[in-house]
Amino acid sequence: MSDAERAMSGRTGTLLVIASMIGTGVFTTSGHLLTDLGSPLAVLLCWLLGGVLALCGALAYGELAVRYPESGGETTLTTHLYGPRVGFVAGFVSVVVGFAAPIAASALAFGEYADRALGGGSSPLVGGLVLLAAVAVLHARGRGAVLFQDSFTLVKVLVIGGMAGIGLVSGHPPHLGHRADEVGSTLLSGEFAVGLVIVSFAYAGWNAAVYVAGELRDPARTLPRALALGAGAVTLLYVVLNAALLMAAPASALAGETEVAHVAAATLFGDGAARLVSALIALGLLSTVGAMVMTGARVAEALGRRHPGLGFLQRGTAARAPAAATLLIGGLAAAMALSAGFEALLVYTGVTLSLFAALTAAGVFVVRRRDPGHPSRAANPLHPASTLLFLALSAWMIVASLVARPLAALAAGGTLLLGLLLAIPFTRADR
């Protein structure tokens, strides 16, 4: 595709990363982390290390995407790196686990927060399904989708920045206090590694610009910048926002709570303010669902482009939107919203995606060995340190999760097995 045919600017790529990252997790996970880790400071350090993990991953993906500037994300990159069968499984996992499951979780969270904002009495599930239908239709048509995405992303960033600022000014720093020796021992525990898996769900989306690489103008320049700026901005927002939330209320009030932002606002300002916060969060989740539908559809489209048996996924509109793939993503997300709870989706997603993100990032070593002088090296100046750190943290998270959450490991293994079984006939038919 020529640069003139590429419809997305670097700004849209950066905002797409931000919109894909800022979603359900930041508003729902800190209460559960407090229960597991027992220390507000340890929770804050978990969020900071999660941001470092995302930045290291973004650097690795940036180099790979400059070398292979095509839409499709992991399915495109792993096909180039390891062959079509691995690429098919990566695409299958991306569609089912990387997008449909988080979209379902975000839609459910939208329904919950919208219900809180309206004072209760409505059905969160129905609200989430209505959102899924509306976003899928908008992105399937293509027209207006980019403007919608940019506008709601800016609204979401302003909302989080405002919440963080107010919380820092009005909160109580002593709520963060904890003995340094106890925090140090927590950082080396298996619980902290599992906490990183949960946090990684909140940071998921740091690789979003890779999925639309084929539609970005001047991808060699804009892709690494979009990934790094997006991941860096969200890390800053997440750490500041969680510091504000943890200072707003004592740990005993937040521990175990899913809607920590609502609890924090109610503690500081009362129920009226909490309902307003819930309304603003619901508004921000519109952008999250839209961003993941947009990027997930490109992964499904890439599967259709590479595998003739799935060619129907390439069907689009005059606006170059992958309509069939978009509707597939929306349908899968709706099915998951109807059949699974939020926490189950979170753990299952975190473990499975960590495995494939590590496999993809390891491809940096593969491509540098194949072509040591390729100019894409400039997009990843901290390699090998950043890539090795990403792989080591990912391995620690996966092993700890296998021990602590065997059911999630079983579900993840079942998904991989299904992907491998499907890959055999589809990749054989491609030959």
XYZ file of C-alpha atoms in Angstrom, residues 40-50:
11
model
C -0.911 -0.013 48.935
C 2.737 0.727 48.152
C 3.239 -2.778 46.728
C 0.148 -2.259 44.554
C 1.593 1.011 43.264
C 4.940 -0.656 42.498
C 3.064 -3.405 40.653
C 1.455 -0.763 38.423
C 4.853 0.866 37.812
C 6.536 -2.423 36.886
C 3.595 -3.244 34.629
